[in-house]
mmCIF file of C-alpha atoms in Angstrom:
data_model
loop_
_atom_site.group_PDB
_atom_site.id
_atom_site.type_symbol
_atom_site.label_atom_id
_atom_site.label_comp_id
_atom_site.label_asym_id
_atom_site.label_seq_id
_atom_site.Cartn_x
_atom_site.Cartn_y
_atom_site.Cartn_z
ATOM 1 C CA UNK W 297 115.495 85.812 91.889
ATOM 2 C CA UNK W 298 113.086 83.902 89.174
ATOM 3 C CA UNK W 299 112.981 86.488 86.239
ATOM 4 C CA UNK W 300 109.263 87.441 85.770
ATOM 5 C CA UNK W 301 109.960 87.577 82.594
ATOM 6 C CA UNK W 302 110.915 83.633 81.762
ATOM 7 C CA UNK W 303 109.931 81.348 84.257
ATOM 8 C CA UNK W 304 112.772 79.039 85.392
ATOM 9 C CA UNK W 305 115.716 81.607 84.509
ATOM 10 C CA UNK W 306 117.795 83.649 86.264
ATOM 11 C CA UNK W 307 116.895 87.530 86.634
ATOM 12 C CA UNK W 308 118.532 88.336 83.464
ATOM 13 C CA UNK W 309 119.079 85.923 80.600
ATOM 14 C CA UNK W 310 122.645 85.653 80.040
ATOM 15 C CA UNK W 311 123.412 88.345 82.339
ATOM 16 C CA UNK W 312 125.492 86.501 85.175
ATOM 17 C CA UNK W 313 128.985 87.540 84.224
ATOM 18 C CA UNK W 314 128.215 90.734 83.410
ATOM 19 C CA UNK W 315 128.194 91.886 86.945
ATOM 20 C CA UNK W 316 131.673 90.798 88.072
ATOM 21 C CA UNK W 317 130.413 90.059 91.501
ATOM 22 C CA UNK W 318 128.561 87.621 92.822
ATOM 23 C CA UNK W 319 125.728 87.022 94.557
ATOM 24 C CA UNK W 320 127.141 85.391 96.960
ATOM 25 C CA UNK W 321 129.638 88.442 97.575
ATOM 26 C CA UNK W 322 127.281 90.778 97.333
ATOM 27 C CA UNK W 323 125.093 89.206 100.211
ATOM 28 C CA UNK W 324 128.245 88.782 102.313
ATOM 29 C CA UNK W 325 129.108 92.409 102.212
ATOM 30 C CA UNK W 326 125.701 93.772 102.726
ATOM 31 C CA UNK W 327 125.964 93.038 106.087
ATOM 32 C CA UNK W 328 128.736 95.575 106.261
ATOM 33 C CA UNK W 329 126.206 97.858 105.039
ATOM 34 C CA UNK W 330 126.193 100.250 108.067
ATOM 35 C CA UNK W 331 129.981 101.124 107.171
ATOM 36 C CA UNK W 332 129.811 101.804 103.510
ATOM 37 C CA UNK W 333 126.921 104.111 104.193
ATOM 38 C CA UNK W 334 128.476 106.036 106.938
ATOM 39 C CA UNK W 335 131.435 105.901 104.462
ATOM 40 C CA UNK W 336 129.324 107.085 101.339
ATOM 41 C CA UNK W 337 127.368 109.545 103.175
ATOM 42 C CA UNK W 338 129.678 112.507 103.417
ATOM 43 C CA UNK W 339 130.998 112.095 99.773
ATOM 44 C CA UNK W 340 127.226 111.712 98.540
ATOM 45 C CA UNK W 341 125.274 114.570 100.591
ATOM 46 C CA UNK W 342 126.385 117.202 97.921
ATOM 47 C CA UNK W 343 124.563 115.118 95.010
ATOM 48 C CA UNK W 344 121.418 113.843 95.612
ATOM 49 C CA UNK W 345 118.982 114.184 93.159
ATOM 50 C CA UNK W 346 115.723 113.810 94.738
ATOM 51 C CA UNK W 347 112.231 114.844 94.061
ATOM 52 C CA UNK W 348 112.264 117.507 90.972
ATOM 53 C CA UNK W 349 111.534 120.796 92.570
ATOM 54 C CA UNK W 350 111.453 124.445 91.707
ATOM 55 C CA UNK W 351 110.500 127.129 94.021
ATOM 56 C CA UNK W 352 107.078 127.874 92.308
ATOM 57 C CA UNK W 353 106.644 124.433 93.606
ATOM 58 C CA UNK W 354 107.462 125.330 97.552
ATOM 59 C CA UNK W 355 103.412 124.700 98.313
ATOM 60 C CA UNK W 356 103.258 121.642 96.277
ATOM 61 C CA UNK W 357 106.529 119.967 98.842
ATOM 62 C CA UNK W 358 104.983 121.432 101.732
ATOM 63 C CA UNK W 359 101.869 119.467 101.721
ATOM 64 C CA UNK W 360 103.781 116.429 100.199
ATOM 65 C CA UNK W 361 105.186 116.695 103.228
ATOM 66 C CA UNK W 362 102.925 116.657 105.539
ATOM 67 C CA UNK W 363 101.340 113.583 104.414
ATOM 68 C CA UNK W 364 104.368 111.731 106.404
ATOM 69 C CA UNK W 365 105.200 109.555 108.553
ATOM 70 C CA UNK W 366 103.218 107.325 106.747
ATOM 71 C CA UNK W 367 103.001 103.378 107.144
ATOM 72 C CA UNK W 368 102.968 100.764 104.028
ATOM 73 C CA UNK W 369 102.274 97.262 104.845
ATOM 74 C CA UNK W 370 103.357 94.128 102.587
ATOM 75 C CA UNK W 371 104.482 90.992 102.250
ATOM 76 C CA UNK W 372 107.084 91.013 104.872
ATOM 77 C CA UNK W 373 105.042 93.647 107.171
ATOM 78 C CA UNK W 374 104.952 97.110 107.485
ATOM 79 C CA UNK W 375 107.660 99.625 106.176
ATOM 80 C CA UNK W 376 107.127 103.031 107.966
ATOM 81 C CA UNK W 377 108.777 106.333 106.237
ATOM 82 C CA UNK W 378 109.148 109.329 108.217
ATOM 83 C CA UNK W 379 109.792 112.414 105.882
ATOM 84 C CA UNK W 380 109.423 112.891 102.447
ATOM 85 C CA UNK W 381 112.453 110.659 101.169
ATOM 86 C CA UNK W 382 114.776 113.259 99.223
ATOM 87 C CA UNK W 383 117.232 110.032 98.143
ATOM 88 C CA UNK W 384 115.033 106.950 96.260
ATOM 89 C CA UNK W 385 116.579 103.967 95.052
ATOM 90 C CA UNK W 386 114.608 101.276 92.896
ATOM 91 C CA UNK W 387 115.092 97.722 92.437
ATOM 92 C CA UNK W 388 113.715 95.270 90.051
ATOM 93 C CA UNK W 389 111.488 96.730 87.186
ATOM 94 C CA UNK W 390 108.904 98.813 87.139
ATOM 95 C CA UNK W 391 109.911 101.363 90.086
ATOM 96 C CA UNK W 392 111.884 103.545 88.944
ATOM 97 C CA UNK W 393 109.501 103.786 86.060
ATOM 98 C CA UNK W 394 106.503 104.675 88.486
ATOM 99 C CA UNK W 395 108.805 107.151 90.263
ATOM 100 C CA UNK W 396 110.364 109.336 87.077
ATOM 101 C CA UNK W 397 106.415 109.405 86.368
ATOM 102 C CA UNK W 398 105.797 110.604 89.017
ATOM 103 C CA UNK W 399 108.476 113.652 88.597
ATOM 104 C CA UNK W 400 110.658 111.802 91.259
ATOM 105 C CA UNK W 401 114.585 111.409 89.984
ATOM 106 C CA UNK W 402 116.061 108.353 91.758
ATOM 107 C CA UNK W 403 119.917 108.878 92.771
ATOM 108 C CA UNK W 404 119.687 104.890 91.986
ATOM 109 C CA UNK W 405 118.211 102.766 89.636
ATOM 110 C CA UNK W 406 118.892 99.097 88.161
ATOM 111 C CA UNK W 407 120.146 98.642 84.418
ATOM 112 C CA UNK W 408 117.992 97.051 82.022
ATOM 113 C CA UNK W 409 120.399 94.321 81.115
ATOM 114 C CA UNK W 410 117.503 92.545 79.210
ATOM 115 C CA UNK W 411 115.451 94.555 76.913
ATOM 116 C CA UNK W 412 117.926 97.657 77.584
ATOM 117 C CA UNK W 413 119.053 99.854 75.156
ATOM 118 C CA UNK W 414 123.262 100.584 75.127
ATOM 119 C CA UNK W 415 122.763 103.022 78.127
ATOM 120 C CA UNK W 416 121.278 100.254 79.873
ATOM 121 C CA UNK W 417 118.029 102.323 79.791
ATOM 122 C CA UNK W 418 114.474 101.706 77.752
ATOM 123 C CA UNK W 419 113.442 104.262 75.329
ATOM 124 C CA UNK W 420 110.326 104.972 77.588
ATOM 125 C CA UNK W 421 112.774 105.506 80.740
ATOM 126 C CA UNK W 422 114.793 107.930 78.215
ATOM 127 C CA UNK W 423 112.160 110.151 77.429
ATOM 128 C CA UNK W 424 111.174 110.485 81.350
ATOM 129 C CA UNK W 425 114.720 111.150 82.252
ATOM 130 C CA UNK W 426 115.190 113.384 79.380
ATOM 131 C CA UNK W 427 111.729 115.687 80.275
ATOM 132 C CA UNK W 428 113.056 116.163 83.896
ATOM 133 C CA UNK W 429 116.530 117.139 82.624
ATOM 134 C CA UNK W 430 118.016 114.155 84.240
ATOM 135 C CA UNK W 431 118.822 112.054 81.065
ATOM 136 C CA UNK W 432 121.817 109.258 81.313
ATOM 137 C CA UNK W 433 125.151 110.966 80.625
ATOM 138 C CA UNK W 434 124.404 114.573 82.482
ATOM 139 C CA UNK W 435 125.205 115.502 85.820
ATOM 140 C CA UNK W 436 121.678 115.159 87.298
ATOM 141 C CA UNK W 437 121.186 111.423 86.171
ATOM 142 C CA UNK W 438 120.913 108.360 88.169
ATOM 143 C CA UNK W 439 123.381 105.812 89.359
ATOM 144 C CA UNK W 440 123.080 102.390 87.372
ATOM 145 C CA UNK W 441 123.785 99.435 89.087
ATOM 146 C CA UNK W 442 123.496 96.055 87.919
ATOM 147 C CA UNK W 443 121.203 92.953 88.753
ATOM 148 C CA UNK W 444 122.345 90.646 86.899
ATOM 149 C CA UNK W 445 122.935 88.478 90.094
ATOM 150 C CA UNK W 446 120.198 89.615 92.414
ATOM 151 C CA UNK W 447 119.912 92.469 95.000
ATOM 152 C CA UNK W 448 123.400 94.908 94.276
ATOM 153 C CA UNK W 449 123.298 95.213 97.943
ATOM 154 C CA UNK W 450 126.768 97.146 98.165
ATOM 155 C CA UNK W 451 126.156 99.952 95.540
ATOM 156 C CA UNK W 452 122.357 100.473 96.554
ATOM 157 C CA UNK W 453 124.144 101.118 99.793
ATOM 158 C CA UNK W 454 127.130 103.545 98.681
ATOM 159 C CA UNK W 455 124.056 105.822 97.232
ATOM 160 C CA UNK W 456 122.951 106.880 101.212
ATOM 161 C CA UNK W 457 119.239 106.117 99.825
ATOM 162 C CA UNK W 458 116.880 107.328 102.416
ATOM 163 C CA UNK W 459 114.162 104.897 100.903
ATOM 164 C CA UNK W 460 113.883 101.947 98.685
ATOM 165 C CA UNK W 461 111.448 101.276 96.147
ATOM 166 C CA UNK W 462 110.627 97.245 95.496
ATOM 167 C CA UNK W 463 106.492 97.659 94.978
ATOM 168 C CA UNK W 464 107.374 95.409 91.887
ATOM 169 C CA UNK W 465 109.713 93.004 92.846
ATOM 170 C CA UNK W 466 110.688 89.211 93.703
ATOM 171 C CA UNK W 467 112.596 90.550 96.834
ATOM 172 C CA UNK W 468 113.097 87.240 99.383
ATOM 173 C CA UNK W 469 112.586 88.078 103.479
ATOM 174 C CA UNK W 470 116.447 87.624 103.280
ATOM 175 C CA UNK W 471 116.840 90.540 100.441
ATOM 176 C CA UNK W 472 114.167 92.850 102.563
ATOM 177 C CA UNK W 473 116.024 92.312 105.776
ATOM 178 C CA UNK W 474 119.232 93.025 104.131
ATOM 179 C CA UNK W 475 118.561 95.786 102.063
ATOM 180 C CA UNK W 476 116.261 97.089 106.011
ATOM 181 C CA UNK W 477 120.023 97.584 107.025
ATOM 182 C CA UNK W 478 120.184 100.583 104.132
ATOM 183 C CA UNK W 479 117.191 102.304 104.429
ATOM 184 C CA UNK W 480 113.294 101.269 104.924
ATOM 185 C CA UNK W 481 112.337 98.960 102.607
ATOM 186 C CA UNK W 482 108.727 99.736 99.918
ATOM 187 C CA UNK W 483 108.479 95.614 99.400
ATOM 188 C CA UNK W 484 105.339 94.243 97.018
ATOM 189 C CA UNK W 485 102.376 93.947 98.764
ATOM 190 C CA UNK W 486 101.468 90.317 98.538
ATOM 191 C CA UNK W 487 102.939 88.216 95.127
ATOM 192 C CA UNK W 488 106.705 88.245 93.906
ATOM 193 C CA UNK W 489 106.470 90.341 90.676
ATOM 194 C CA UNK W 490 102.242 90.336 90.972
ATOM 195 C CA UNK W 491 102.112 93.780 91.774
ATOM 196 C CA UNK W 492 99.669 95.443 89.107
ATOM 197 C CA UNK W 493 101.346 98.326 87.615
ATOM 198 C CA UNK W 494 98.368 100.232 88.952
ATOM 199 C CA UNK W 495 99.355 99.197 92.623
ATOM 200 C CA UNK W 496 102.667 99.557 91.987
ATOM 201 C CA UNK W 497 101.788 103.544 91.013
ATOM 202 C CA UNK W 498 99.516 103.838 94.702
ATOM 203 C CA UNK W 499 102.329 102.483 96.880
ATOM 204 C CA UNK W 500 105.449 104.316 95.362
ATOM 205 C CA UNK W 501 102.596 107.555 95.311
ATOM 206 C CA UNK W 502 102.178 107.145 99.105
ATOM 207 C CA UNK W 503 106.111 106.299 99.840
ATOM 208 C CA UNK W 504 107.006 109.606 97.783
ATOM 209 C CA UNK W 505 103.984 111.719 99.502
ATOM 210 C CA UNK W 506 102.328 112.018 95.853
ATOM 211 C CA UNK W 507 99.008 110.322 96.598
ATOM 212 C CA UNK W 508 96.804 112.897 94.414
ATOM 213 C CA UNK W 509 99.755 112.734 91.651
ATOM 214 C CA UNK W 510 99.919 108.666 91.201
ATOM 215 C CA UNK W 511 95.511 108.839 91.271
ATOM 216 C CA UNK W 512 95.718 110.960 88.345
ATOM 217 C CA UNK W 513 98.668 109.324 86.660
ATOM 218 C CA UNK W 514 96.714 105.854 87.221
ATOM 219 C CA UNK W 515 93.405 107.400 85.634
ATOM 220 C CA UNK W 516 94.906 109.487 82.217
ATOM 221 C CA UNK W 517 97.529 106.530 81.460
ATOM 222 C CA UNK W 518 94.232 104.109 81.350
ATOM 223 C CA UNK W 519 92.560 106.723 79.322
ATOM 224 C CA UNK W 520 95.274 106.904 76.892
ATOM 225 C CA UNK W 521 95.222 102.750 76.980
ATOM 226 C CA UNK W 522 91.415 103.109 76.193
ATOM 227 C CA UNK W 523 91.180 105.646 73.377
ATOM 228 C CA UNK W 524 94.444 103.482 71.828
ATOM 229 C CA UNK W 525 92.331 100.148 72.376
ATOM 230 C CA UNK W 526 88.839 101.547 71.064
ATOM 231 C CA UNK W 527 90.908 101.238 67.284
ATOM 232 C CA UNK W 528 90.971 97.540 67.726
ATOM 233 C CA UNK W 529 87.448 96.464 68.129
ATOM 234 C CA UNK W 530 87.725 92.822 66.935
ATOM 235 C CA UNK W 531 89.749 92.306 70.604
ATOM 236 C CA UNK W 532 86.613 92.591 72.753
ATOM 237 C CA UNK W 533 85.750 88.946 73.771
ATOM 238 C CA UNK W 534 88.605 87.220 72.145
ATOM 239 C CA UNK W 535 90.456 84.799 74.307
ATOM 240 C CA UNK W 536 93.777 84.580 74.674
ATOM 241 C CA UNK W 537 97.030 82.471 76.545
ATOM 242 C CA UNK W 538 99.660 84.211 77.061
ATOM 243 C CA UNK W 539 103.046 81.851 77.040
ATOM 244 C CA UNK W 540 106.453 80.969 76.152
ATOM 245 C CA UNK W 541 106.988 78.653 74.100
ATOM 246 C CA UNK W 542 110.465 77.167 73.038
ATOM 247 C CA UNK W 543 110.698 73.962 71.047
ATOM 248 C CA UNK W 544 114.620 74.014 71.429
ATOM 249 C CA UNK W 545 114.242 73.676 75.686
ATOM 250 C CA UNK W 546 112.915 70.998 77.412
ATOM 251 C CA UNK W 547 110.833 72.687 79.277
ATOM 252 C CA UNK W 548 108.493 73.659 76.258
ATOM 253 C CA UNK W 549 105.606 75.031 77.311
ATOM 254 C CA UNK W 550 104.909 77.774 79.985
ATOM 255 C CA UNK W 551 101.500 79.042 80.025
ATOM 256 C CA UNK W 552 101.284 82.909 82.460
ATOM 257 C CA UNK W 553 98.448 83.080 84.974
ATOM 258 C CA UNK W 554 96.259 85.640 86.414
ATOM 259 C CA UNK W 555 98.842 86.381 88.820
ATOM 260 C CA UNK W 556 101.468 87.376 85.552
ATOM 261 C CA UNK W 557 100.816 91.289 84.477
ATOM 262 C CA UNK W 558 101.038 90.416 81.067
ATOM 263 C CA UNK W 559 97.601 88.450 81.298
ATOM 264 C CA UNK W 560 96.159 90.961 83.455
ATOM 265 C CA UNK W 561 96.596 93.709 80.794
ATOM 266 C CA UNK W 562 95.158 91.882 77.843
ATOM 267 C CA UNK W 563 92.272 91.339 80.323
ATOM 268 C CA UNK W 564 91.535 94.644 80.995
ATOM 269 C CA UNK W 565 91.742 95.648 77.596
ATOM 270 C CA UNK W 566 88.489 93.239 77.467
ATOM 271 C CA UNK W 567 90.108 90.099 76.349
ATOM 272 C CA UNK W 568 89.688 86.911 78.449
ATOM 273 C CA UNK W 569 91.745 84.644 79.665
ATOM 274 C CA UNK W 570 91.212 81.290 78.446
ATOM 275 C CA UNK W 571 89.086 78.442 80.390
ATOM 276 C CA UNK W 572 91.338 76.280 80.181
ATOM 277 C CA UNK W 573 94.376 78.809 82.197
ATOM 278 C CA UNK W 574 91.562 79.555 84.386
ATOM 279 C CA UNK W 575 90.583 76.209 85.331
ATOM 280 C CA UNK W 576 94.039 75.069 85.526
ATOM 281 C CA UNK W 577 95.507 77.530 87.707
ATOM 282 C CA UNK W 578 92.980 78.392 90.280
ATOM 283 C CA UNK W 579 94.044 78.964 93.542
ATOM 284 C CA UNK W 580 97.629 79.375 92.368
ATOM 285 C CA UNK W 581 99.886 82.325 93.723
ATOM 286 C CA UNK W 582 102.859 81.566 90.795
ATOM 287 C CA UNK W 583 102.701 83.310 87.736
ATOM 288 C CA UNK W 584 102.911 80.486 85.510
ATOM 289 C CA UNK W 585 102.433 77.072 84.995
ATOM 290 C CA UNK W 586 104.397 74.659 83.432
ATOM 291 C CA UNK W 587 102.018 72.475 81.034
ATOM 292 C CA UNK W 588 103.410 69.430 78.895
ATOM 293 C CA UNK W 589 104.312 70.057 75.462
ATOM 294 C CA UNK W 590 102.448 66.671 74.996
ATOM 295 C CA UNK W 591 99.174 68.328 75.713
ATOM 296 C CA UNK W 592 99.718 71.342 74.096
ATOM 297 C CA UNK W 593 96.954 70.925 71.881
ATOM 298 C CA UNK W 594 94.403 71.164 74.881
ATOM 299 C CA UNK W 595 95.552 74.542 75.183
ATOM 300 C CA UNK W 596 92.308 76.187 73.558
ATOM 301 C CA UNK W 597 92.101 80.183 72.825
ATOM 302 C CA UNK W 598 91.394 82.544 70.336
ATOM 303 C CA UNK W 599 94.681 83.926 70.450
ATOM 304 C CA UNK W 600 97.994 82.437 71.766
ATOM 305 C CA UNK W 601 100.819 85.289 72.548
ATOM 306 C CA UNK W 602 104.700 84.427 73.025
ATOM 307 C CA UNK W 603 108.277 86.041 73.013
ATOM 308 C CA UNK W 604 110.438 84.518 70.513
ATOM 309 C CA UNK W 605 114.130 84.936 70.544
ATOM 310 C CA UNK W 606 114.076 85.423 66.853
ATOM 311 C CA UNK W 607 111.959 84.854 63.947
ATOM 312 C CA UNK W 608 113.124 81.137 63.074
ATOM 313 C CA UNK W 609 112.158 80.376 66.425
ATOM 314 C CA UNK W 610 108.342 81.150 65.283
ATOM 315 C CA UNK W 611 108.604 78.632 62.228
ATOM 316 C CA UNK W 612 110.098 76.183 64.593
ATOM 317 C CA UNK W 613 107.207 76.448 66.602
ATOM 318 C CA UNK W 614 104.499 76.187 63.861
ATOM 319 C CA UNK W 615 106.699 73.374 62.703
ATOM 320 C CA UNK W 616 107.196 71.374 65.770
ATOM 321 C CA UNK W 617 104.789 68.015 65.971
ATOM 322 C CA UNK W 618 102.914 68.981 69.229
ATOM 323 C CA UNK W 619 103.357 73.053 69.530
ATOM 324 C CA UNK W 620 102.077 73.585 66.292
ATOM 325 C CA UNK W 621 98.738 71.697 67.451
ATOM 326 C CA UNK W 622 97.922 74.581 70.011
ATOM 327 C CA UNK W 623 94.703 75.457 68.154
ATOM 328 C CA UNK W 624 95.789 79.264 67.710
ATOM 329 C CA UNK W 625 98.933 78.613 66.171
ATOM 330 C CA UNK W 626 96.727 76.137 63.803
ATOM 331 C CA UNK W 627 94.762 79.196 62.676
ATOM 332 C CA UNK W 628 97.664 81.491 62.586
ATOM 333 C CA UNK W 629 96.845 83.183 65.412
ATOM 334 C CA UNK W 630 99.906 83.507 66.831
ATOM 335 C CA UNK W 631 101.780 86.323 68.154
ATOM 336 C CA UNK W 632 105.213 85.857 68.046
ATOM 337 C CA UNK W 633 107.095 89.111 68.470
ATOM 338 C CA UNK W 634 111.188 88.886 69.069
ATOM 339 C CA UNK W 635 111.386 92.274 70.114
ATOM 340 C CA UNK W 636 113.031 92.096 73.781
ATOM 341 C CA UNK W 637 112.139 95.436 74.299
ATOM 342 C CA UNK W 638 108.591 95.566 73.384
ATOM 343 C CA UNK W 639 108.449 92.282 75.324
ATOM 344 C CA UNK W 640 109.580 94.113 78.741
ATOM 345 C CA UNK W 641 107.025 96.804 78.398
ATOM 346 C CA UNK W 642 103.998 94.559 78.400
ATOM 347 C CA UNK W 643 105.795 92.175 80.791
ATOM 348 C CA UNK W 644 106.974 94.960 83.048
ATOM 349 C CA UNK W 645 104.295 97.197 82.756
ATOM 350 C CA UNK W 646 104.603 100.897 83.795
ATOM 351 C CA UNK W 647 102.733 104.270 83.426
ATOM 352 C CA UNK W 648 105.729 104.653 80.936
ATOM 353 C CA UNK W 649 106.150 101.933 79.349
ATOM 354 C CA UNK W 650 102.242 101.073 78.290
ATOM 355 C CA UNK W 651 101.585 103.569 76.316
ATOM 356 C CA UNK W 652 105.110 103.616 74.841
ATOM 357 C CA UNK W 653 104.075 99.697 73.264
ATOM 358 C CA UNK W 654 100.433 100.281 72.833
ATOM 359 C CA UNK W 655 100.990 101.553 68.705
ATOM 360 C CA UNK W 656 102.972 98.493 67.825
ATOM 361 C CA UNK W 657 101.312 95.594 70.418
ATOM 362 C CA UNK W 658 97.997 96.301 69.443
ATOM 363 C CA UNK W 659 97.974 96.088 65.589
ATOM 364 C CA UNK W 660 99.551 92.539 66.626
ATOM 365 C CA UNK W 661 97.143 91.616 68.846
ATOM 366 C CA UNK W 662 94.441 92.793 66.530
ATOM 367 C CA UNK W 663 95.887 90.677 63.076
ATOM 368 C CA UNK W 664 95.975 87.479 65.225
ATOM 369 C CA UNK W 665 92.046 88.285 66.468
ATOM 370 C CA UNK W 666 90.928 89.084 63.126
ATOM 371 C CA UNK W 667 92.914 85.696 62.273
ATOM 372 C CA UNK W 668 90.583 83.788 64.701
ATOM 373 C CA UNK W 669 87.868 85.280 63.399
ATOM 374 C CA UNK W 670 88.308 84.261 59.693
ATOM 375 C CA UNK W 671 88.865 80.498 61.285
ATOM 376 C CA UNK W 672 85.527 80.619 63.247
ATOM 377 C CA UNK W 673 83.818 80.842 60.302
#
């Protein structure tokens, strides 16, 4: 898989040896998937974690239930579950997020291996886990399993899931038919990792027969992302490019599109993307664009927002001949932030993780606008 996060890398920067397996190995034993789970099953039955449930909430499960079978279409088709799955596994970002938030324990979930704290967790994931008595280290917690190269095709299969959340994901026809083999499959709808996070929250709400939940998780985590935003009044109108930007690689210059949720939520926080990213990647289903560190100074916006692997990196770029002629960086309105973490909650944006960044994005967001304010003048 592409990471989302950097264009051009692998799923997790770094990551590849982590895993001790590869790719390669894992794809050639998923097809053996049938056995491990008949294998797993009997060992496993005893643990699952499932849907949080108490018996004042007996009503609640009984009309989560009936709202199955129920039918999701996406990318790759349709995906059909027939009862209320009691086993979830997540893969990519994002997911497992959406499902904790939705009171829903996976008996699976990836590691952050990028962004992650030492439990291989975020601190937003933490709190989740911790509120439904599930946190990393007691009985009730998930499974981690690493991605660090691609689908973990043979552990998502020892965990007897009974369905598989990808609503956010880069997952190939070749992962979905695999991972088909394990249990059905909740794919993205239509773009590798262009799933909005509100999309993301209807989908896995249907899958998990908590329609009514993820409509009212959608509508107070956008309330809470409004009240936080109505601080920062100098952000209405201001436009902005969202990129990466490393004068050390060759490859410069990336510049997000529509497509990327990291553009999408500065836009609907009533920022706009600027003309020139508009113009320059219309009709395009990626979610970035490479762009020539030799034009970099046609890349015109109020506001110009980056990860940074470090703090030098952000005088390197002010520095460098033809990145510090972006006209944003010229007026110091530049947001550099080397915080990996903070960088994955924007990037993979959750009902969690949102408005876990919201008190330390936006006073960033709002320096650099009042920044390319002073230089309007």
């Amino acid at each position: 898989m592409t990471s989302p996060l950097f264009p051009g890398r692998s799923a997790v920067p770094g990551g590849s040896a982590a895993a001790g397996t590869t790719r390669r190995s894992l794809l050639k034993t998923a097809g053996k998937a049938t056995a491990v789970l008949a294998a797993a099953a009997l060992s496993l039955t005893a643990c699952s974690t499932g849907p949080a449930s108490t018996a004042s909430e007996a009503s609640t499960t009984s009309s989560a239930s009936a709202q199955f079978p129920v039918t999701l279409k996406h990318v790759f088709g349709e995906t059909t579950i027939k009862e209320q799955p009691k086993r979830v596994v997540t893969v990519s970002w994002v997911n497992d997020d959406v499902a904790l938030a939705l009171g829903v324990v996976p008996v699976g979930v990836p590691k952050n291996e990028w962004g992650g704290n030492a439990k291989g967790s975020t601190p937003w994931k933490d709190a989740a886990l911790e509120k439904l008595g599930a946190g990393f280290g007691s009985d009730k917690a998930p499974a981690q399993f690493s991605e660090a190269d691609g689908i973990n095709f043979t552990e998502i299969a020892k965990l007897n899931p009974d369905v598989i959340l990808g609503a956010y994901s880069g997952l190939t026809e070749e992962d979905y038919k695999k991972l088909s083999e394990i249990a059905p499959v909740v794919a993205h709808p239509e773009l590798a990792y262009g799933t909005s996070w509100q999309d993301s929250t209807s989908i896995i709400g249907k899958a998990l027969g908590k329609e009514a939940e993820a409509t009212k998780l959608i509508a107070d985590t956008e309330a809470t992302i409004k009240d936080k935003v109505s601080a920062y009044p100098q952000l209405a109108g201001k436009s902005y490019i969202y990129g990466n930007l490393e004068p050390a690689k060759s490859d410069g210059v990336n510049v997000y599109t529509a497509n990327d949720n990291r553009p999408r939520f500065l836009s609907e926080i009533g920022m706009k993307l600027a003309p020139v990213v508009e113009e320059n990647s219309k009709g395009s289903k990626e979610f970035f664009i490479p762009w020539s560190a030799e034009k970099a100074n046609e890349l015109e916006s109020d506001i110009f927002v980056t990860w940074v692997p470090d703090a030098k990196t952000t005088e390197s770029i002010k520095a460098d001949p033809l990145l510090g002629q972006i006209p944003a960086i010229k007026n110091g309105a530049m947001v550099a932030d080397s915080d990996n973490t903070l960088t994955l909650s924007i990037s993979a944006s959750s009902p969690l993780s949102l408005p876990w960044s919201l008190d330390t994005f936006l006073p960033q967001l709002a320096s650099a606008a009042d920044k390319a304010t002073a230089a309007a003048k």
